[in-house]
Every structure is written in C-alpha cells, then in structure tokens.
PDB file of C-alpha atoms and ligand atoms in Angstrom:
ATOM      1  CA  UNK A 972       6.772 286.781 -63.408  1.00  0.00           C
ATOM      2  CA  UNK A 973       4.114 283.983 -63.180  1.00  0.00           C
ATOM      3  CA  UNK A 974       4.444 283.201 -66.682  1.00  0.00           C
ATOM      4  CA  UNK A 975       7.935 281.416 -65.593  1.00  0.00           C
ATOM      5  CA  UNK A 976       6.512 279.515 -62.755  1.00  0.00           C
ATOM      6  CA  UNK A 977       5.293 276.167 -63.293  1.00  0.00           C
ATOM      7  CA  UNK A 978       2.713 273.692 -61.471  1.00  0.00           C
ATOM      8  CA  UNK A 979       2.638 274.343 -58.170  1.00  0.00           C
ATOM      9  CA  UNK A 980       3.632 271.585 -55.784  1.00  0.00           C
ATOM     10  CA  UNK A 981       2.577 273.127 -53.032  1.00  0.00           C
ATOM     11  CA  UNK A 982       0.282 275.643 -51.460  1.00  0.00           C
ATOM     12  CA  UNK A 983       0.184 277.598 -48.364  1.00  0.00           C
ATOM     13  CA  UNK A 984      -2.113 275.647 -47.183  1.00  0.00           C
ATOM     14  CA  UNK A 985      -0.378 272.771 -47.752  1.00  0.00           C
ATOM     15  CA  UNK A 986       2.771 274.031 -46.885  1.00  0.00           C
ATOM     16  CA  UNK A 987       1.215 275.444 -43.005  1.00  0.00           C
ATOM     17  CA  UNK A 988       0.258 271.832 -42.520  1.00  0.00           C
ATOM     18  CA  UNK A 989       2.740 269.702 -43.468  1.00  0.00           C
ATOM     19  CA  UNK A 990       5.151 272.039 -41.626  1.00  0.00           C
ATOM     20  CA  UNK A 991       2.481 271.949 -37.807  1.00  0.00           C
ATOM     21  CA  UNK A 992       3.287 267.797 -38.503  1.00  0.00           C
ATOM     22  CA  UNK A 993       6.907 268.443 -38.477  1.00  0.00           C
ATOM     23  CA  UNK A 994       7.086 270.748 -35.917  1.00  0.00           C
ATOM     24  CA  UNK A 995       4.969 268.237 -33.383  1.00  0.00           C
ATOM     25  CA  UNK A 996       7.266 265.437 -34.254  1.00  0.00           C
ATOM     26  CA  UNK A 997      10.596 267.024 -33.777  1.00  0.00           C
ATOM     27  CA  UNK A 998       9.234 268.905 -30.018  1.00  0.00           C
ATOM     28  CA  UNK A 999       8.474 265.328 -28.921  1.00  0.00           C
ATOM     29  CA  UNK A1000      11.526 264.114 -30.254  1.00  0.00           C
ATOM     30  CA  UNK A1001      13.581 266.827 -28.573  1.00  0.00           C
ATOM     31  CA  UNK A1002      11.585 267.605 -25.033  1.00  0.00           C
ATOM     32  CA  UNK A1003      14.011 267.586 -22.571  1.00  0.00           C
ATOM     33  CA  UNK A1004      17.086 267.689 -24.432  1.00  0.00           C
ATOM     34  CA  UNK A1005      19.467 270.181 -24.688  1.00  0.00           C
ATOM     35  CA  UNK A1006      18.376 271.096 -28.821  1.00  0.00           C
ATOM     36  CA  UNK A1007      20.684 273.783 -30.813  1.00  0.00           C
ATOM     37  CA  UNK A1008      19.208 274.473 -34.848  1.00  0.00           C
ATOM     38  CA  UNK A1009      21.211 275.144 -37.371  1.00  0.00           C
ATOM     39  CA  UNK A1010      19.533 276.869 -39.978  1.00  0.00           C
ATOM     40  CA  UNK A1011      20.925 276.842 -43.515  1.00  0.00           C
ATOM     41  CA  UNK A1012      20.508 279.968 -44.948  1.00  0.00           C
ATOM     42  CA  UNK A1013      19.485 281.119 -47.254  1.00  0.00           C
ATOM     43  CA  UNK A1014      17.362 278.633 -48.213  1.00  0.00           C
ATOM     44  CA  UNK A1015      15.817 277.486 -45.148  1.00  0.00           C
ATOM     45  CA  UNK A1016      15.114 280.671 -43.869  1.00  0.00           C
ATOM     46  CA  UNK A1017      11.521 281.245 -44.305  1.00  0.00           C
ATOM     47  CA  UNK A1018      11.032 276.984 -43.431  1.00  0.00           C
ATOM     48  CA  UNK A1019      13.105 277.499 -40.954  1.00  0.00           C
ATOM     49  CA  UNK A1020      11.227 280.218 -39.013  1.00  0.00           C
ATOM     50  CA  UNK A1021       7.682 278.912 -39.766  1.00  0.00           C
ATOM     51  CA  UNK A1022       8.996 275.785 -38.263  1.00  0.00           C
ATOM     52  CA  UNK A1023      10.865 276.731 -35.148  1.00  0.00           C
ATOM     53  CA  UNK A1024       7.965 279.228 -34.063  1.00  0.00           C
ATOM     54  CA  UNK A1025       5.814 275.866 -33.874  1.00  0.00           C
ATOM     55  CA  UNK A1026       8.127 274.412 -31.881  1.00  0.00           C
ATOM     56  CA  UNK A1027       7.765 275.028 -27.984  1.00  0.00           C
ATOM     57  CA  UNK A1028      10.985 274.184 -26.657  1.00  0.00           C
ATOM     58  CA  UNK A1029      13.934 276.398 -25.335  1.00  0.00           C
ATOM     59  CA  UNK A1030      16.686 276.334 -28.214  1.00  0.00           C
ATOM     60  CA  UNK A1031      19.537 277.563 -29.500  1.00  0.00           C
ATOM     61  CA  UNK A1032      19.286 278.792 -33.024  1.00  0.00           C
ATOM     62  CA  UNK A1033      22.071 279.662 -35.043  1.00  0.00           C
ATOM     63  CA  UNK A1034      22.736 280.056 -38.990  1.00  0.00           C
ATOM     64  CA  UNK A1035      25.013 278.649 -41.253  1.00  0.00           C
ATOM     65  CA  UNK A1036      24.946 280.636 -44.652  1.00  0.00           C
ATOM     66  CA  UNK A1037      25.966 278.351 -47.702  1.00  0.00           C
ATOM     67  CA  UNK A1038      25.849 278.139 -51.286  1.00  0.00           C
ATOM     68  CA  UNK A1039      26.290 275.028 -53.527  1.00  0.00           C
ATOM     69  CA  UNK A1040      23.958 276.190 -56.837  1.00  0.00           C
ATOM     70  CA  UNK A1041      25.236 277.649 -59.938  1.00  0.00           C
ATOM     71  CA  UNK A1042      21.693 278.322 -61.646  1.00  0.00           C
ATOM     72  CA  UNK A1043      19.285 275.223 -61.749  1.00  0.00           C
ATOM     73  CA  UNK A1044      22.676 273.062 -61.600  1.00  0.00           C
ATOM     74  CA  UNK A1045      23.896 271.604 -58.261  1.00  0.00           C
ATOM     75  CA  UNK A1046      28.056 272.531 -58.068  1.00  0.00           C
ATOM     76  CA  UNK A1047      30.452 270.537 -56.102  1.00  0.00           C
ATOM     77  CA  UNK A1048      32.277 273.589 -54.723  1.00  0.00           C
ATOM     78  CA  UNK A1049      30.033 273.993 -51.832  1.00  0.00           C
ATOM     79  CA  UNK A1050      30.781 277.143 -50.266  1.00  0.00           C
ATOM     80  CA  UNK A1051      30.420 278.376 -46.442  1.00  0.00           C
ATOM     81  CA  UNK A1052      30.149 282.254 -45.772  1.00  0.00           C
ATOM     82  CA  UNK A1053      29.524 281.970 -42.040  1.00  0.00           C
ATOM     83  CA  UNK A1054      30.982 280.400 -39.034  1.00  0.00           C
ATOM     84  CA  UNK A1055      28.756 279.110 -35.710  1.00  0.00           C
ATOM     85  CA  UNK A1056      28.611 281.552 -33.305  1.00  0.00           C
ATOM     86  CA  UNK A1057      27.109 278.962 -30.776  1.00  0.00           C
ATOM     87  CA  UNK A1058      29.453 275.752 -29.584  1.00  0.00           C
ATOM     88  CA  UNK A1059      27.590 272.589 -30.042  1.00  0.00           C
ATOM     89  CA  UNK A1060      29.630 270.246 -27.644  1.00  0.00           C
ATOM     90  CA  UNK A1061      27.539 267.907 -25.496  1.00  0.00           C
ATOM     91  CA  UNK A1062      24.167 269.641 -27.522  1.00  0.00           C
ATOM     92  CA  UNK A1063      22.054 267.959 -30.071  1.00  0.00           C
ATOM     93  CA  UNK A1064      21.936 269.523 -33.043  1.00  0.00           C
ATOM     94  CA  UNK A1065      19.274 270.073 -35.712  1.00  0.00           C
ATOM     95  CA  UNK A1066      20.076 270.544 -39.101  1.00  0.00           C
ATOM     96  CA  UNK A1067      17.189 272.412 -41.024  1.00  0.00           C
ATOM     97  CA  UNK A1068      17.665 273.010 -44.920  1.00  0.00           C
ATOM     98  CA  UNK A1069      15.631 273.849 -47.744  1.00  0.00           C
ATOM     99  CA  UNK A1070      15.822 270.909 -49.972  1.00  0.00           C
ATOM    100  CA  UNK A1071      17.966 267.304 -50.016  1.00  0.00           C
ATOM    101  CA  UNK A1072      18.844 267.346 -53.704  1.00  0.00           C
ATOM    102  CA  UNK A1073      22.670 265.702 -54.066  1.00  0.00           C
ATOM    103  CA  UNK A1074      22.959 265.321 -50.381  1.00  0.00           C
ATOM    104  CA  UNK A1075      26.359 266.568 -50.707  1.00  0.00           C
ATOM    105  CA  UNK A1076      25.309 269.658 -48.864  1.00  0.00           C
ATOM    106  CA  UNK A1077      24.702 268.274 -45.825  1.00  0.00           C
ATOM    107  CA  UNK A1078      26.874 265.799 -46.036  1.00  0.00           C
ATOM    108  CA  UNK A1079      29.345 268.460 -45.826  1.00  0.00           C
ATOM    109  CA  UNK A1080      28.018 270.570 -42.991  1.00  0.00           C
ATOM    110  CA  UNK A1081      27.560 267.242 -40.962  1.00  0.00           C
ATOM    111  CA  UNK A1082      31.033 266.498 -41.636  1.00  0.00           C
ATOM    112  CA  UNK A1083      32.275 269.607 -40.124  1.00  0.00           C
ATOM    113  CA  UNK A1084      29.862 269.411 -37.226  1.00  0.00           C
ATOM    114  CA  UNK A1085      30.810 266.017 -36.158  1.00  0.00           C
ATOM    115  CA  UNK A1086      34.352 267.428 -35.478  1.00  0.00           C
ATOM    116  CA  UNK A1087      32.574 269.920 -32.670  1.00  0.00           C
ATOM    117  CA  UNK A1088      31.163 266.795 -30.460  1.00  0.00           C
ATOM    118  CA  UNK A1089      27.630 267.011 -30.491  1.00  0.00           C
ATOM    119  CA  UNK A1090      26.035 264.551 -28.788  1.00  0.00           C
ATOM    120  CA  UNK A1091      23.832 263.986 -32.308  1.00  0.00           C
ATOM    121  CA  UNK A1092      23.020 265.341 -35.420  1.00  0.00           C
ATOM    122  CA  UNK A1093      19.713 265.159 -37.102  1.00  0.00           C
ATOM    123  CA  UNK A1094      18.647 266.456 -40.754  1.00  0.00           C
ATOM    124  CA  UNK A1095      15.268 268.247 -41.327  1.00  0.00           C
ATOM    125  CA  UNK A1096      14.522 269.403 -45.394  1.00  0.00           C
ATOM    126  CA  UNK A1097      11.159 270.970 -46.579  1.00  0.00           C
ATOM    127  CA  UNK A1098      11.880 269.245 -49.834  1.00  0.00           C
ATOM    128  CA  UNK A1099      14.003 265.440 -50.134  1.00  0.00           C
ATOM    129  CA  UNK A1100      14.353 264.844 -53.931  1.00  0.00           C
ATOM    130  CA  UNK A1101      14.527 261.158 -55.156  1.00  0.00           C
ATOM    131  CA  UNK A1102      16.621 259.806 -57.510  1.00  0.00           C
ATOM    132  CA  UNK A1103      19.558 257.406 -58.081  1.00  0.00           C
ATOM    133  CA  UNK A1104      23.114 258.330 -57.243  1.00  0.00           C
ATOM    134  CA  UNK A1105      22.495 261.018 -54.238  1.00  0.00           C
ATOM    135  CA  UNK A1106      25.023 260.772 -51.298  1.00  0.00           C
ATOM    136  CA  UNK A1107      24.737 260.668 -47.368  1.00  0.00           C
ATOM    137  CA  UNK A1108      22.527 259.717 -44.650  1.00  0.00           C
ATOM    138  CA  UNK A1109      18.815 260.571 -45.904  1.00  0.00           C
ATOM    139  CA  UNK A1110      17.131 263.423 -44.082  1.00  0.00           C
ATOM    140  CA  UNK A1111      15.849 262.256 -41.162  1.00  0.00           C
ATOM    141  CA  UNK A1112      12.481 264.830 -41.400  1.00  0.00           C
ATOM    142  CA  UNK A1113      11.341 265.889 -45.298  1.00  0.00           C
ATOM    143  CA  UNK A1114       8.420 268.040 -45.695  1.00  0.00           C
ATOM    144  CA  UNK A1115       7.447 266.685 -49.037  1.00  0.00           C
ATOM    145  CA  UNK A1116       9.331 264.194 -51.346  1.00  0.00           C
ATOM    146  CA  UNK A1117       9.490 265.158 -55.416  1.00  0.00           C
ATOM    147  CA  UNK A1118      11.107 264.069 -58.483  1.00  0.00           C
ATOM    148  CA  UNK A1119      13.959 265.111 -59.376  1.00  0.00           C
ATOM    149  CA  UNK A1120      13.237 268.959 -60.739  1.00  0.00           C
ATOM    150  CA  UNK A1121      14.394 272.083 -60.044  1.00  0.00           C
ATOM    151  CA  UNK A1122      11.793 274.179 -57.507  1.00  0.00           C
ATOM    152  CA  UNK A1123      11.212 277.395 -56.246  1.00  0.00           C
ATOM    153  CA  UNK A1124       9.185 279.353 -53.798  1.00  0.00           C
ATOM    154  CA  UNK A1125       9.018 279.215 -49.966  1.00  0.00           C
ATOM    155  CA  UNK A1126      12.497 280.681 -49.360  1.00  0.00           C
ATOM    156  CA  UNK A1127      14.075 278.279 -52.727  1.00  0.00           C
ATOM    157  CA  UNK A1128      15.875 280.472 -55.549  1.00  0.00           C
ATOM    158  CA  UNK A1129      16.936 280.943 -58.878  1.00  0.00           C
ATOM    159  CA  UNK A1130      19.735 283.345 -59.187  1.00  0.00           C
ATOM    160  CA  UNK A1131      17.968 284.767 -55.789  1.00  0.00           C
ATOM    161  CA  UNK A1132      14.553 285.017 -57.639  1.00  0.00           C
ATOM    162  CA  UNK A1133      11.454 283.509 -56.269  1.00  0.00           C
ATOM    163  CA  UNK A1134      12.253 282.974 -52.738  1.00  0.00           C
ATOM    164  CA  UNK A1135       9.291 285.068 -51.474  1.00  0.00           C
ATOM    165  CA  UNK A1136       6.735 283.008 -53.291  1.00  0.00           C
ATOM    166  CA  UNK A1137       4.551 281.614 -50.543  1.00  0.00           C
ATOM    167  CA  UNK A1138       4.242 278.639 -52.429  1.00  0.00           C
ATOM    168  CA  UNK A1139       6.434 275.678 -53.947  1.00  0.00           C
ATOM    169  CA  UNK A1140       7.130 275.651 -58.063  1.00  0.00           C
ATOM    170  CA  UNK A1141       8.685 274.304 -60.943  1.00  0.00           C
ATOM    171  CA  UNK A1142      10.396 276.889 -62.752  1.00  0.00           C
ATOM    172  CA  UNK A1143       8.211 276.703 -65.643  1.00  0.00           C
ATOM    173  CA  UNK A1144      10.755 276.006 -68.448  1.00  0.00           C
ATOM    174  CA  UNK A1145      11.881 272.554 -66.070  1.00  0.00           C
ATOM    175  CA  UNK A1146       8.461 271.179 -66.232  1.00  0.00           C
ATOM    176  CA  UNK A1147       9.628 268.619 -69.104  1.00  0.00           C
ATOM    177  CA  UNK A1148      12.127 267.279 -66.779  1.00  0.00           C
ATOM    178  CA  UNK A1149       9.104 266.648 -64.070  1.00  0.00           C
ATOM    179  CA  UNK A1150       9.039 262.586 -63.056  1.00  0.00           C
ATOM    180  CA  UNK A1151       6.575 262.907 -60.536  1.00  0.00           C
ATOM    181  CA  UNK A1152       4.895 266.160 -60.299  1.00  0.00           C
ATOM    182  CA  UNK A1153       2.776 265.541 -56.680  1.00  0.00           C
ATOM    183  CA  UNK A1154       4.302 265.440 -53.457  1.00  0.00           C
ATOM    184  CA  UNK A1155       4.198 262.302 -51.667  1.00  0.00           C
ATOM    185  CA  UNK A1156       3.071 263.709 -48.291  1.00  0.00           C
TER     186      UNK A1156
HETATM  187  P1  LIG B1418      22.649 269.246 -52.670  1.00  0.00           P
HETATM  188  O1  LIG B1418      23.981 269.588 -52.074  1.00  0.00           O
HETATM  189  O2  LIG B1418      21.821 268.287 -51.863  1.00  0.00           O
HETATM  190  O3  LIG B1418      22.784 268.820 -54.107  1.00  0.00           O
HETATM  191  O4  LIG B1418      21.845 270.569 -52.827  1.00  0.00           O
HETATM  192  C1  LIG B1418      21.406 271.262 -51.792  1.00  0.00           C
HETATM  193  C2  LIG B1418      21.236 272.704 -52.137  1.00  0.00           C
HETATM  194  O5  LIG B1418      21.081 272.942 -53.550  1.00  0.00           O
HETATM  195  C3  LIG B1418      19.963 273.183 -51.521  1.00  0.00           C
HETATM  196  O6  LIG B1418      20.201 273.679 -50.227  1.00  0.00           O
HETATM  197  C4  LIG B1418      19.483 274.238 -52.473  1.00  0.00           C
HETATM  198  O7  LIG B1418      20.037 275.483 -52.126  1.00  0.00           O
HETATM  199  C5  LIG B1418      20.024 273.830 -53.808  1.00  0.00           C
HETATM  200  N1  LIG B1418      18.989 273.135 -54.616  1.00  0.00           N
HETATM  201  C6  LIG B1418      18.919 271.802 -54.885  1.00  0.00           C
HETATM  202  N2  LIG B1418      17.831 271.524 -55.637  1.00  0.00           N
HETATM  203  C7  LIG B1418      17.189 272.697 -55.818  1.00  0.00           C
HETATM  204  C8  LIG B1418      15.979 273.059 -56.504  1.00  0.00           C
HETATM  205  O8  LIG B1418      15.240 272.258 -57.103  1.00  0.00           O
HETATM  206  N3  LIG B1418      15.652 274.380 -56.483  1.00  0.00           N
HETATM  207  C9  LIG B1418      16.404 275.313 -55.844  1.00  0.00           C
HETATM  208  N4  LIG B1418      15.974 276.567 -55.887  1.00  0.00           N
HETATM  209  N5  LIG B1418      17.540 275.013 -55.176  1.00  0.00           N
HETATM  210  C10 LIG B1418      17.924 273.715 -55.177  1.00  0.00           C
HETATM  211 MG1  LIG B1419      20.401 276.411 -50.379  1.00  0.00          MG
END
C-alpha cells in the first residue's frame, strides 16, 4: 500500500494541531448560540469527530451522507443518501466537510439548507483547494489550503481506500499534477 501514497501533506501531529486551532475558534464563535453540525459523511467523519470532541459546547450533531467523486475526478451529479433527522429552524448551523475542491458540494447542501430557515450557515473543510474556476461562498474555516491535487488520508478516499490513514497524501501517481505541495497553515 505505501508504495501508492505520495508526499505527505500532513502529519498527525500536524493534523492534532491545526484541528485544537479550529476547534478554539469556532467554540468562541458559537458560545451561547443555539449550534447544530452537520457532518458530511463520509468524508468528514474522522475530522469531524476529532473536531467536535474539542469543542465544549452543547450541540446538535447530525450527518448528511453524500457522494460527488467518481475516482480522482469531481462529478456534477452530486448525490444525497441521507435526510436530517434534526430541524434546523431558528439554529445555526455548521457545515463540516472533508475538503472544498469544486465547491459545488456545498454549494449544494447550503442550497437545500437555506430552504429549512436557519438562522446561519457556516462552512468548516480540513482541506480548501485553490484554483481558478471553483464555485460558492469560500469555506469560512479550512484546516490547510493545497494545490489543486487529489489527497487522501484522514477520513479522504479513493474508491473507499485510504480513509484510515492518520495522515494527509497525494495518491502517489498524482504527484506530477502537485502545484504547491506544502500546506499554507
Ligand atoms: P467539490 O464538490 O467541492 O468539487 O468536491 C467535494 C467532494 O469531492 C469532497 O467532499 C470529497 O469527497 C471529494 N474530493 C474533492 N477533492 C478530493 C481529493 O483531492 N481527494 C479525495 N479523496 N476526495 C476529494
Ligand atoms: Mg466527500
């Protein structure tokens, strides 16, 4: 298996840090306020519970479970295999996800939220690629920003491979299509 993974982007370490910043930004951002998190799975899942178990506040946590990715290639059928169970009228809402690539993603889900009535929607990503010609309001929380590459590890997939890595990769026959190898933050 390691043979296919490329330069790592980022370690636990790494990771574990970046990821304690986060979480102290969004409790102070959210103290007080009635918060629900939407976790994309599955993705965001192992982001989204390293984050939320940082975070001190009482919260409502549901999961949506989508899927936009035909192999390393983003599709534009984005499909939804879950419904809320929770109603999000009057709450804010937290969107957590894996990685902005597109943006259509969660352009989408914020699309369908907005029709429930939160009082807000915010977007937190582990990952918030940058290049030209993506779509939507930026995240407004990224873990790390890379070029535009296709990662895995830390709960990312290819063809549901990889996502128990503890650590964030190129898939090692990408790494000529790396721009800028080193995360920003
Ligand atoms: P978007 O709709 O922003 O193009 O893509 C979002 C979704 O595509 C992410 O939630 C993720 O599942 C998938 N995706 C985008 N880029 C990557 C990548 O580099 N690696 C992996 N494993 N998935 C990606
Ligand atoms: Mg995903």
């Amino acid at each position: 298996m390691q043979n296919e993974i490329g330069k790592v982007l980022a370690c636990e370490k790494e990771i574990r840090r970046r990821v304690a910043e986060l979480a102290a930004e969004i409790a102070e951002e959210y103290q007080g306020k009635p918060l629900t998190v939407i976790v994309i799975a599955n993705g965001a899942l192992f982001f989204g519970s390293d984050l939320l178990r940082l975070i001190p506040l009482k919260l409502q946590l549901d999961i949506l479970a989508i899927s936009s990715y035909i192999g390393t290639h983003s599709s534009d059928r984005i499909t939804v295999r879950s419904q809320l169970k929770v109603d999000i009228r009057n709450r804010h809402v937290l969107v957590i996800d894996d990685i902005f690539d597109t943006g259509k993603t969660l352009q989408s889900v914020m699309d369908d939220l907005e029709e429930q009535d939160p009082v807000d929607i915010r977007t937190c990503v582990l990952l918030e690629k940058r290049f030209s010609g993506q779509i939507g309001r930026r995240p407004d929380y990224a873990g790390f920003a890379i070029g535009n590459e296709f990662v895995v590890g830390y709960g990312l997939d290819y063809d549901e491979h990889y996502r128990n890595l503890p650590y964030i990769a190129v898939l090692s026959e990408h790494m000529e299509l790396r721009s800028c190898a080193d995360p920003v933050s």
